[in-house]
Tab-separated table of C-alpha atoms in Angstrom:
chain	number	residue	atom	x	y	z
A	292	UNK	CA	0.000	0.000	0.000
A	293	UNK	CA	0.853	3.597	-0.895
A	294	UNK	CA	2.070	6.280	1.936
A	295	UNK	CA	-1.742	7.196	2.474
A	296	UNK	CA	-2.675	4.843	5.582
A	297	UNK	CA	-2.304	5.417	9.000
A	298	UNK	CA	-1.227	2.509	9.587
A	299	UNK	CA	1.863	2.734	11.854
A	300	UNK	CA	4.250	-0.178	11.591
A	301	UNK	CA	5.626	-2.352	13.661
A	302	UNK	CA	5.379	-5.997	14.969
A	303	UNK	CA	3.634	-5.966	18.808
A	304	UNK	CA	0.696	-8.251	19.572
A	305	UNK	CA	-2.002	-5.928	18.552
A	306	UNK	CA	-0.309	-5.593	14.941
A	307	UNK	CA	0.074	-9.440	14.690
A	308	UNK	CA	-3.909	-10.356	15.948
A	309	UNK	CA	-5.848	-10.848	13.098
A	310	UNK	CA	-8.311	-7.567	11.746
A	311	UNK	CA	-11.554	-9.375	12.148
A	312	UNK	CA	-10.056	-10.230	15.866
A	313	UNK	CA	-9.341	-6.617	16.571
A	314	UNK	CA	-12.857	-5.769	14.716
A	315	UNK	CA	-14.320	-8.133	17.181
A	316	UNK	CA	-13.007	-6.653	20.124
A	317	UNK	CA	-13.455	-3.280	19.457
A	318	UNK	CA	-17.346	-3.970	19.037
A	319	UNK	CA	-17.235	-5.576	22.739
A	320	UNK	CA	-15.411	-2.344	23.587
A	321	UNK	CA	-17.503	-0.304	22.608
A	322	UNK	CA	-20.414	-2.188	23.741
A	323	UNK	CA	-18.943	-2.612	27.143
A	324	UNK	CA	-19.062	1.599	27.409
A	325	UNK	CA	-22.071	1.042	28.363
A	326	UNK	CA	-21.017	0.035	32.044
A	327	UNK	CA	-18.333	2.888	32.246
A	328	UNK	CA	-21.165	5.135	34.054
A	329	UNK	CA	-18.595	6.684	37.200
A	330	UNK	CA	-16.062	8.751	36.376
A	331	UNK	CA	-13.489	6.611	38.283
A	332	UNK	CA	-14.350	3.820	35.827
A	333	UNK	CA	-13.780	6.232	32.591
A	334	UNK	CA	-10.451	6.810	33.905
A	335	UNK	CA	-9.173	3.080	34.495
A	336	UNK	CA	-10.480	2.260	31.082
A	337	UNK	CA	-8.525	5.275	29.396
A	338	UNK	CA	-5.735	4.434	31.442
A	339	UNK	CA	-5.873	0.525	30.236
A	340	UNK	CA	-6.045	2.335	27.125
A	341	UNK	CA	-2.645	3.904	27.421
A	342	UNK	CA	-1.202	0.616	28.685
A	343	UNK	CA	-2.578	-0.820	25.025
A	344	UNK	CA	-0.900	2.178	22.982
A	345	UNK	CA	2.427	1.232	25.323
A	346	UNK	CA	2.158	-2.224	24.639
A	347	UNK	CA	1.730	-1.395	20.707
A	348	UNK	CA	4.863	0.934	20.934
A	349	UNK	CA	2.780	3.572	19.650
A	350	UNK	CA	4.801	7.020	20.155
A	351	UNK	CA	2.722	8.802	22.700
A	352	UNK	CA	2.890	11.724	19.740
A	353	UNK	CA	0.421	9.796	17.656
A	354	UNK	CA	-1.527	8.920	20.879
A	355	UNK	CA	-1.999	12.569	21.336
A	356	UNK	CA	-2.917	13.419	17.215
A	357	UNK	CA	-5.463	10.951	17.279
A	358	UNK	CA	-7.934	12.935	20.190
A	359	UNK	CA	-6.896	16.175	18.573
A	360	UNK	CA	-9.390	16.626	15.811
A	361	UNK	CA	-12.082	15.881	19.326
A	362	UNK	CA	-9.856	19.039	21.556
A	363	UNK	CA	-12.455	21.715	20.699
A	364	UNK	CA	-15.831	19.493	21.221
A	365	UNK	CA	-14.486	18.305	24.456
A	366	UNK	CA	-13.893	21.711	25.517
A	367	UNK	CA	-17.438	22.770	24.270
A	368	UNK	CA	-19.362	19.482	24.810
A	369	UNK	CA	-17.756	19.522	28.743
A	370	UNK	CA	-18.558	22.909	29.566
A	371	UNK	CA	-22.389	22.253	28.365
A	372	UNK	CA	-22.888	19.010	30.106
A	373	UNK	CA	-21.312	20.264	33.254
A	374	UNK	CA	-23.720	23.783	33.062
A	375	UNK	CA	-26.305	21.234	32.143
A	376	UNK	CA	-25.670	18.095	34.323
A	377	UNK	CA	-22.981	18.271	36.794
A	378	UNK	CA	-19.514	17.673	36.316
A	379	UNK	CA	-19.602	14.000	36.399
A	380	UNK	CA	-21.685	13.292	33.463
A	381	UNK	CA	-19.445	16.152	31.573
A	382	UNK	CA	-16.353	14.097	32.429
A	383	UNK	CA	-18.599	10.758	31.333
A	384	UNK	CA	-19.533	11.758	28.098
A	385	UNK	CA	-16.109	13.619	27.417
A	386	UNK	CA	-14.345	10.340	28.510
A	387	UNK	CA	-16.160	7.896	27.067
A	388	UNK	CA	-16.148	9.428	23.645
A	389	UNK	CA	-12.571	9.849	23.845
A	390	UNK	CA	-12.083	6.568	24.983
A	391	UNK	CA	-13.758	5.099	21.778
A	392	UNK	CA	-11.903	7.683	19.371
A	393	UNK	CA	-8.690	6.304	20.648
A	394	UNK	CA	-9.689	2.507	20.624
A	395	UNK	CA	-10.952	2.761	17.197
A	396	UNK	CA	-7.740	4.838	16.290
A	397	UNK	CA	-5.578	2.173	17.900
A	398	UNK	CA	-7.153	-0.956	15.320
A	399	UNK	CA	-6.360	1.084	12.774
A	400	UNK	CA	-3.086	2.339	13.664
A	401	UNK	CA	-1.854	-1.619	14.241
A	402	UNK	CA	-3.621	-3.007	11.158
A	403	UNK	CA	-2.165	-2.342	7.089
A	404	UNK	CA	-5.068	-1.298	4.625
A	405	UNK	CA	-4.572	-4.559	2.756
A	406	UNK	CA	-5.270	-6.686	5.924
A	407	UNK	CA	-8.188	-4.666	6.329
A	408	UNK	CA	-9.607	-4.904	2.365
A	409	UNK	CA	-9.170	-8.556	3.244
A	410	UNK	CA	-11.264	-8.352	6.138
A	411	UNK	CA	-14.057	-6.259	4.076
A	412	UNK	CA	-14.393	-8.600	1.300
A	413	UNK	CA	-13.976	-11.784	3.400
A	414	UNK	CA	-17.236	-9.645	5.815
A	415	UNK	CA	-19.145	-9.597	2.157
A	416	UNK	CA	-19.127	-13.462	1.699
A	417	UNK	CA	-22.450	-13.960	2.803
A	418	UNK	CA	-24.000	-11.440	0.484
A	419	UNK	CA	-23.573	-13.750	-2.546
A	420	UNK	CA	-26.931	-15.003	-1.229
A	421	UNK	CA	-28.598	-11.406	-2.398
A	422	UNK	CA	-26.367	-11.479	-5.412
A	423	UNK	CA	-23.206	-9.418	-4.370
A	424	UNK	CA	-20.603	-10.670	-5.854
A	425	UNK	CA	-17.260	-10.188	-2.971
A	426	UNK	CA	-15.031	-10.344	-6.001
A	427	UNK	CA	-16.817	-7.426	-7.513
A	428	UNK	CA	-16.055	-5.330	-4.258
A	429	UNK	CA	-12.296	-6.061	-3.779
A	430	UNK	CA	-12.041	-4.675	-7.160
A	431	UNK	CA	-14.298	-1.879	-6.112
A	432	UNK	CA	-12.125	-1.187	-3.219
A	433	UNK	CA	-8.849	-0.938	-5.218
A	434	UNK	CA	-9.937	0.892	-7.614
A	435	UNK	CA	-11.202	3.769	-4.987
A	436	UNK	CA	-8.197	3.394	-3.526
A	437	UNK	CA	-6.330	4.325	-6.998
A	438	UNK	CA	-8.419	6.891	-8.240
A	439	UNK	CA	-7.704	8.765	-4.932
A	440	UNK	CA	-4.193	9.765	-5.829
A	441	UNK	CA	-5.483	10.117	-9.263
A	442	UNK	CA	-8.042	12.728	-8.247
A	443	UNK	CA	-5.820	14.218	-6.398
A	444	UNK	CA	-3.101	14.967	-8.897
A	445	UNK	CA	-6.207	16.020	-11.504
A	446	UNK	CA	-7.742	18.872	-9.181
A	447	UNK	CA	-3.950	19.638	-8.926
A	448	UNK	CA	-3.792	20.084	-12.061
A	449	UNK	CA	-6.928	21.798	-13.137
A	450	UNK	CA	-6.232	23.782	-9.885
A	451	UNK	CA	-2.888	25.245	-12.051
A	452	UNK	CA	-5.152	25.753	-15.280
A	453	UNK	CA	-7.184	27.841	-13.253
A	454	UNK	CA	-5.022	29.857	-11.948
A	455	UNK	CA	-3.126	30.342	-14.904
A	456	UNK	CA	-6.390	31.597	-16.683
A	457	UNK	CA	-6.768	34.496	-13.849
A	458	UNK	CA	-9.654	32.531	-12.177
A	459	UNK	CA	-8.547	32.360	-8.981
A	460	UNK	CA	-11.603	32.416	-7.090
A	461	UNK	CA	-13.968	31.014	-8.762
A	462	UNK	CA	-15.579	27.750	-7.623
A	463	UNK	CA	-17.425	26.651	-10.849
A	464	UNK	CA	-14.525	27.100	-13.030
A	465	UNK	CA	-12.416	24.968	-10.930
A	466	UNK	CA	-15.493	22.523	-9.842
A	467	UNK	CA	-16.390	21.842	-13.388
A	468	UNK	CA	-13.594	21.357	-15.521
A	469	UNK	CA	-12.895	18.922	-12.470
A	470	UNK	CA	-15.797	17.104	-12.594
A	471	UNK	CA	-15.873	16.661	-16.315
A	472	UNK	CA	-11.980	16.006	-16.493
A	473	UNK	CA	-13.243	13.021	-14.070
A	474	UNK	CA	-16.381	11.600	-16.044
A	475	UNK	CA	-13.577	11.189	-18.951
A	476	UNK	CA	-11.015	9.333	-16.382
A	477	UNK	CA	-14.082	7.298	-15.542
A	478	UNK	CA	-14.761	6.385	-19.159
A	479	UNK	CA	-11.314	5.044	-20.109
A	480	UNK	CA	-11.424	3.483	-16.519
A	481	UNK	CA	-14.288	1.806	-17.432
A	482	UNK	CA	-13.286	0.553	-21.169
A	483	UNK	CA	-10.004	-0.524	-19.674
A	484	UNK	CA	-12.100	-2.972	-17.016
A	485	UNK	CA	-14.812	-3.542	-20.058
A	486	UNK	CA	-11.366	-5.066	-22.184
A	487	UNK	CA	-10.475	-7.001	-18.992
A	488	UNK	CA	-13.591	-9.078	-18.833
A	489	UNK	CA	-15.342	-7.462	-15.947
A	490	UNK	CA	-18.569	-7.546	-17.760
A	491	UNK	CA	-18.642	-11.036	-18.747
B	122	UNK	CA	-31.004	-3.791	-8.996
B	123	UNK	CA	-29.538	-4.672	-11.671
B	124	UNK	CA	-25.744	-5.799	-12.041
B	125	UNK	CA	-23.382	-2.642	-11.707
B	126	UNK	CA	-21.531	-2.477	-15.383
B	127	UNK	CA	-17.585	-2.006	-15.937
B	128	UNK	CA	-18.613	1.487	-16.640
B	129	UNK	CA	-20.231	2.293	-13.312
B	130	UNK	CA	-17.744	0.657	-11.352
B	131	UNK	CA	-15.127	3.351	-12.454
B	132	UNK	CA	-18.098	5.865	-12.136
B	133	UNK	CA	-18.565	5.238	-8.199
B	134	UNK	CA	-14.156	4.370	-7.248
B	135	UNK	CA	-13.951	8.047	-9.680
B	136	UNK	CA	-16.502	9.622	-7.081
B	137	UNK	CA	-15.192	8.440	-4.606
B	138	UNK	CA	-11.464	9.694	-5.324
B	139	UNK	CA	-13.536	12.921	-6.034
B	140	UNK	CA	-14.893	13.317	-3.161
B	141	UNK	CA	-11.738	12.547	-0.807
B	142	UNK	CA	-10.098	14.968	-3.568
B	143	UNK	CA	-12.349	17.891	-2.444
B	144	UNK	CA	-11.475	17.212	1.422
B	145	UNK	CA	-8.257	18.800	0.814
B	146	UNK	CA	-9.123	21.459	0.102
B	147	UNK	CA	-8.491	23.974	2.841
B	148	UNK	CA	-10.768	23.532	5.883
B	149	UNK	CA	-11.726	26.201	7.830
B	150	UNK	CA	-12.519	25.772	11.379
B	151	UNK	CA	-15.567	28.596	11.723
B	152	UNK	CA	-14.973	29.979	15.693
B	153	UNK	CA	-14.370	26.661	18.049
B	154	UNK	CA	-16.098	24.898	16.142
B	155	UNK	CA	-14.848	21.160	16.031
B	156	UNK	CA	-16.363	20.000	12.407
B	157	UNK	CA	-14.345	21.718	9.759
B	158	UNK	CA	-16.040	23.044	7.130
B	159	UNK	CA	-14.472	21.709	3.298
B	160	UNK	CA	-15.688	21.204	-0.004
B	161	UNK	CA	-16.245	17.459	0.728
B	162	UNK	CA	-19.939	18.361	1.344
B	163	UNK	CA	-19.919	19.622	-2.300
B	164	UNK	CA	-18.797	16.616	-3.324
B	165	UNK	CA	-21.297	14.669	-1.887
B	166	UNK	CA	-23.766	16.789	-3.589
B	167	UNK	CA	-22.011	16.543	-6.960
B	168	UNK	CA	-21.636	12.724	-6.478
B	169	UNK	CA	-25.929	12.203	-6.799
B	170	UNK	CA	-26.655	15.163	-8.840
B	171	UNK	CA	-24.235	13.480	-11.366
B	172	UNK	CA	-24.227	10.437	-11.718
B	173	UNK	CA	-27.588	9.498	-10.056
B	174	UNK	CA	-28.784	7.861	-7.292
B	175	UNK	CA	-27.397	4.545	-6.837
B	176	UNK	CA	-23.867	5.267	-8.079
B	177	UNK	CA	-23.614	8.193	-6.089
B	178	UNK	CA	-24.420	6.776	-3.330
B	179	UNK	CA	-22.500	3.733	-3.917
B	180	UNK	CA	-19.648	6.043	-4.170
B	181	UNK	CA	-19.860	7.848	-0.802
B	182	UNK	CA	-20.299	4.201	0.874
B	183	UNK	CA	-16.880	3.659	-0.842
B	184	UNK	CA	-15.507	6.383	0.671
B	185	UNK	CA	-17.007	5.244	4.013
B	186	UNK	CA	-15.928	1.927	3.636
B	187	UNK	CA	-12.076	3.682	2.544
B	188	UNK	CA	-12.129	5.211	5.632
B	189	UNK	CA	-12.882	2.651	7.741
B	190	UNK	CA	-9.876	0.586	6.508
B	191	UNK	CA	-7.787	3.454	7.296
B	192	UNK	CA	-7.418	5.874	4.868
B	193	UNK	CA	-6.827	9.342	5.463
B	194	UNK	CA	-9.733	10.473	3.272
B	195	UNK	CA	-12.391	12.963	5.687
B	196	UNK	CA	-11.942	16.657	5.110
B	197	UNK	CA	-9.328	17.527	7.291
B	198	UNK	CA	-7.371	14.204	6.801
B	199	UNK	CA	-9.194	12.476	9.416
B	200	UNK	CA	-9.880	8.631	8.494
B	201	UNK	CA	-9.711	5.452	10.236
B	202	UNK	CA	-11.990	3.861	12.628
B	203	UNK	CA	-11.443	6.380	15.124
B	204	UNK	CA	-14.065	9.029	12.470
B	205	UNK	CA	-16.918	6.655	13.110
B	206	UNK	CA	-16.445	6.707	16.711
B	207	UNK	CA	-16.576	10.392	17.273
B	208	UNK	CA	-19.995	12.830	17.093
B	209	UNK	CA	-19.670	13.771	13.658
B	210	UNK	CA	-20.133	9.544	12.711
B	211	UNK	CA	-24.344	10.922	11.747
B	212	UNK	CA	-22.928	12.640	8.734
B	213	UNK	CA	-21.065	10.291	7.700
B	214	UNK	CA	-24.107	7.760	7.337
B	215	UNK	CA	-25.854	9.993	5.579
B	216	UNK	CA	-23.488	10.907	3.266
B	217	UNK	CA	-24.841	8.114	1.273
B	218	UNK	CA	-28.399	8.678	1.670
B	219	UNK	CA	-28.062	12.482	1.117
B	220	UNK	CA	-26.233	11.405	-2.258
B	221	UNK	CA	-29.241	9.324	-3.274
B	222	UNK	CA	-32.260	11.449	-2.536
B	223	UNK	CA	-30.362	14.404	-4.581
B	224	UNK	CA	-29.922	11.428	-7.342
B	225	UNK	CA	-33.321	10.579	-7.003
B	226	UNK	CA	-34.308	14.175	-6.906
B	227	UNK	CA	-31.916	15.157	-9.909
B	228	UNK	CA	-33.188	11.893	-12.125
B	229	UNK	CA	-36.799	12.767	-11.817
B	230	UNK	CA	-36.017	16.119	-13.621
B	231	UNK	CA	-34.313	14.824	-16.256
B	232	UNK	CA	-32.478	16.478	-18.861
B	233	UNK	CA	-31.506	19.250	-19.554
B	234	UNK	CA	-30.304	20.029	-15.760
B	235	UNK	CA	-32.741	22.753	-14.408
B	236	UNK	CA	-30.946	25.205	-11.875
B	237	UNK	CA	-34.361	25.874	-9.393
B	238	UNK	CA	-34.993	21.976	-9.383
B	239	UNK	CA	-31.220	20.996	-8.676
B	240	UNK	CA	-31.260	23.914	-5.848
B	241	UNK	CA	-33.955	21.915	-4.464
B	242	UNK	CA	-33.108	18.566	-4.400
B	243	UNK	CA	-28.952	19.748	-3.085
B	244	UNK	CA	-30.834	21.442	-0.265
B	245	UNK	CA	-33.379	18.318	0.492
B	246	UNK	CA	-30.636	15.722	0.163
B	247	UNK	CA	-27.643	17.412	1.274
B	248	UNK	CA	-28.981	19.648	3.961
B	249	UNK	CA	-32.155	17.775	5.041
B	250	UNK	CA	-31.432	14.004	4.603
B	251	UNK	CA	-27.300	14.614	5.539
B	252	UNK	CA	-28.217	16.973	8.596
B	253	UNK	CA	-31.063	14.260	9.726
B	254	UNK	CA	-28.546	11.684	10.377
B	255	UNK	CA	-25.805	13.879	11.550
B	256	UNK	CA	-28.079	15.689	14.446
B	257	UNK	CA	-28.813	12.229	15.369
B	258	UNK	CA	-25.347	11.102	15.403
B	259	UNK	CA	-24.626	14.137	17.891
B	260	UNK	CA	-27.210	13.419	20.136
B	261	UNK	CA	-26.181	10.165	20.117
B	262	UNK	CA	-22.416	10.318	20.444
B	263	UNK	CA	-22.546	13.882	22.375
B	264	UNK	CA	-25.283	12.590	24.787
B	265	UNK	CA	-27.224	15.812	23.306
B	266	UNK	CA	-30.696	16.446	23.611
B	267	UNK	CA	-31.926	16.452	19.808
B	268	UNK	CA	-32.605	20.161	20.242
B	269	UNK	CA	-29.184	20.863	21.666
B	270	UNK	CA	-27.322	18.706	18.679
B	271	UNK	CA	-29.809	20.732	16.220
B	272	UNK	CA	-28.372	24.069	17.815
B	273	UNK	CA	-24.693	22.924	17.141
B	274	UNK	CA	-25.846	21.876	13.278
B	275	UNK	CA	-26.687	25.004	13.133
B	276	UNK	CA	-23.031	26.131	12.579
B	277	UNK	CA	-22.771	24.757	9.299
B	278	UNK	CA	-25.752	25.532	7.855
B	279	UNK	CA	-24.407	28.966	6.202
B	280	UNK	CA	-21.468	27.110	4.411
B	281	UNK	CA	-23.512	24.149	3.255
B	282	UNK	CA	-26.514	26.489	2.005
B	283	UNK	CA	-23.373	28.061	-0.224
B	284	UNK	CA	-22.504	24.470	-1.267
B	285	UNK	CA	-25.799	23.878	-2.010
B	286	UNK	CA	-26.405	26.774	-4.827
B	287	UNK	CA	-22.206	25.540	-5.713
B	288	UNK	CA	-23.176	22.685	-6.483
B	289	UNK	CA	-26.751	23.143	-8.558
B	290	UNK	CA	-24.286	25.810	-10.529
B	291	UNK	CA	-21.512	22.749	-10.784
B	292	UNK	CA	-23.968	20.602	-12.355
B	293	UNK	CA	-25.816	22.391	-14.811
B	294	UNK	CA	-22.301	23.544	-16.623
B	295	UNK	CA	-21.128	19.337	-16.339
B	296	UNK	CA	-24.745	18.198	-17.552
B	297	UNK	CA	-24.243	21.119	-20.325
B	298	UNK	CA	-20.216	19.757	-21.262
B	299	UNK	CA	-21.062	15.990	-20.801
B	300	UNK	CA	-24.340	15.337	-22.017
B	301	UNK	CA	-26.411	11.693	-21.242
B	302	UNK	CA	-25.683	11.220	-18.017
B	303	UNK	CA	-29.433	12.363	-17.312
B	304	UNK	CA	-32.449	10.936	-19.413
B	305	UNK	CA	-34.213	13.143	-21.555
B	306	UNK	CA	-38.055	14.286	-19.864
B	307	UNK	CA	-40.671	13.394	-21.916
B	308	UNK	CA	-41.562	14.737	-24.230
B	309	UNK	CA	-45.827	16.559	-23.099
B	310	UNK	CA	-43.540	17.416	-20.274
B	311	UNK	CA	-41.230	19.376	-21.875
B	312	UNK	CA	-43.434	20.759	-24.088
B	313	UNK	CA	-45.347	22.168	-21.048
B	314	UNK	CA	-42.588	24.070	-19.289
B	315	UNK	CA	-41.764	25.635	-22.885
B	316	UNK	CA	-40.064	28.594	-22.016
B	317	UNK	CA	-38.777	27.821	-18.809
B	318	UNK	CA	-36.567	24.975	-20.040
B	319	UNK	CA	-33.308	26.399	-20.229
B	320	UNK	CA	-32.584	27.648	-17.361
């Protein structure tokens, strides 16, 4: 896989359990939040938490980026629940959610993309019975993965055109050559997997 | 429905790179507000009010499903399990059906692309369906009251009404430069609107 994960590598327990085991257990995590209803319990669970990003030799750098995107709700979401409920629920609700962000965060941080599109497809088995095909959605899966770099370099690109032209601001004259760029990546995408035999 | 086609395959994975394409570009984070706001939202419109309702929202389940494996791809660079476990995880599920009813909207129209109507159905799908699930979400995730969660929505209303008339203006000029994406209305239909048509 490309630079584009998160995955961070490594070789700990938690990155050698299989994904559908860590899948599992994340579920049962997040299920068992349920129980975490004192604010003594929220803090032994985040602490076992730390104790899992320790054992994964996660750098306590990338513990810290993954609640960041959460710093200004928690702030916001802590003061309202304390004005609104008392202090313990804020610290509750605050807790628990982070707890989950960083559990979640943790199965992907220990598990590669590929491991995971394994997972997906292997999760998709039983849909044959409605007439999904699993096949069908691996491909489906790397080719979104692809055409993200792809799209990326083409907005780049029609992001220079733009500017070139003196339409800096504009949104429709960057959205829409984009778009249209993209319907005619999508067509020679599409006769390439036609010649490959996807239709038959 | 029916078997998805070589063609709409790379329709939905091109979407989907679309969409995670318009994530980059720059957020802004309106005053302590934790959702950023991005064009990814304009994306999601684009997705069903061009290339219909399933394959749009087949591509913004993609994207989903991209995520959840652990790609980088939310506005913002946010991906990975952790993005369905925080209070934002509402829009995300209705990124999809948001997509759709725009599609659904969008198809019933036909072509050629009428401004008004795509307004409409980018303001029904991607404010009303996509806000639906996301208020939810909060409530959910936040431990909100639904009015509460509907007051902190109401943050990103002003950007996504923008995105809204964005995108209606996005897809009239790609219906206009790639036409037969949409069917052509009937014909007593047409004939009925007359003058109104080309808007």
């Amino acid at each position: 896989m490309s630079g584009l994960g998160t995955y961070s590598p490594g070789d700990s327990l938690l990155h050698r359990l299989p994904a559908g085991a860590k899948l599992l257990l994340l579920v049962a995590a997040a299920l068992a939040t349920h129980w975490l209803d004192r604010p003594w319990r929220v803090a032994v669970a985040l602490l076992l938490t730390g104790v899992l990003y320790a054992a994964a030799r996660i750098p306590p750098a990338l513990l810290v980026a993954q609640v960041r995107p959460l710093w200004w709700l928690a702030v916001v979401l802590g003061a309202f629940q304390w004005w609104a409920n008392g202090w313990r629920t804020a610290a509750d609700v605050v807790g628990v959610l982070a707890l989950l962000v960083l559990l979640a965060a943790l199965v992907t941080l220990t598990t590669r993309t590929t491991a995971m599109v394994d997972t997906v497809v292997r999760l998709c088995r039983p849909l044959r019975h409605v007439g999904v095909e699993p096949e069908r959605i691996g491909l489906l899966l790397a080719l979104g993965i692809r055409s993200v770099p792809v799209m990326i370099g083409l907005a780049r690109q029609v992001r220079e055109a733009q500017l070139a032209r003196g339409l800096g601001t504009s949104p429709t004259a960057f959205a829409v050559p984009l778009v249209v760029r993209s319907l005619r990546h999508a067509d020679a995408l599409g006769e390439a997997l036609a010649a490959r035999g996807v239709d038959d | 429905m029916r078997r998805m086609t070589s063609r709409d395959l790379a329709l939905v994975a091109t979407f989907t790179g679309l969409v995670a394409a318009l994530g980059l570009v720059p957020a802004v984070y309106p005053a302590g507000i934790p959702v950023p706001i991005t064009a990814q939202t304009l994306g999601v419109m684009l997705a069903g009010a061009i290339i219909g309702r399933w394959r749009g929202a087949a591509s913004l389940l993609l994207l989903l499903v991209l995520v959840a494996v652990g790609l980088p791809l939310l506005s913002g660079g946010r991906g990975g399990l952790a993005a369905f476990a925080g209070p934002s995880v509402g829009y995300l599920v209705g990124f999809p059906f948001g997509a759709w009813v725009i599609g659904w909207l969008t198809e019933k129209a036909g072509a050629p692309y009428r401004l008004a109507w795509g307004l409409v159905a980018n303001l029904v799908g991607g404010i009303v369906v996509v806000y639906a699930f996301g208020i939810l979400g909060t409530a959910w995730r936040a431990h909100l009251s639904v009015e509460a969660a509907t007051v902190s929505a109401g943050w990103y209303v002003v950007g996504d009404l923008a995105k809204a008339v964005i995108a209606a203006l996005v897809a009239r000029g790609v219906h206009a430069a790639y036409p037969g994406l949409l069917h052509e209305r009937p014909a007593g239909s047409r004939a009925r609107r007359g003058a109104s048509a080309p808007v």
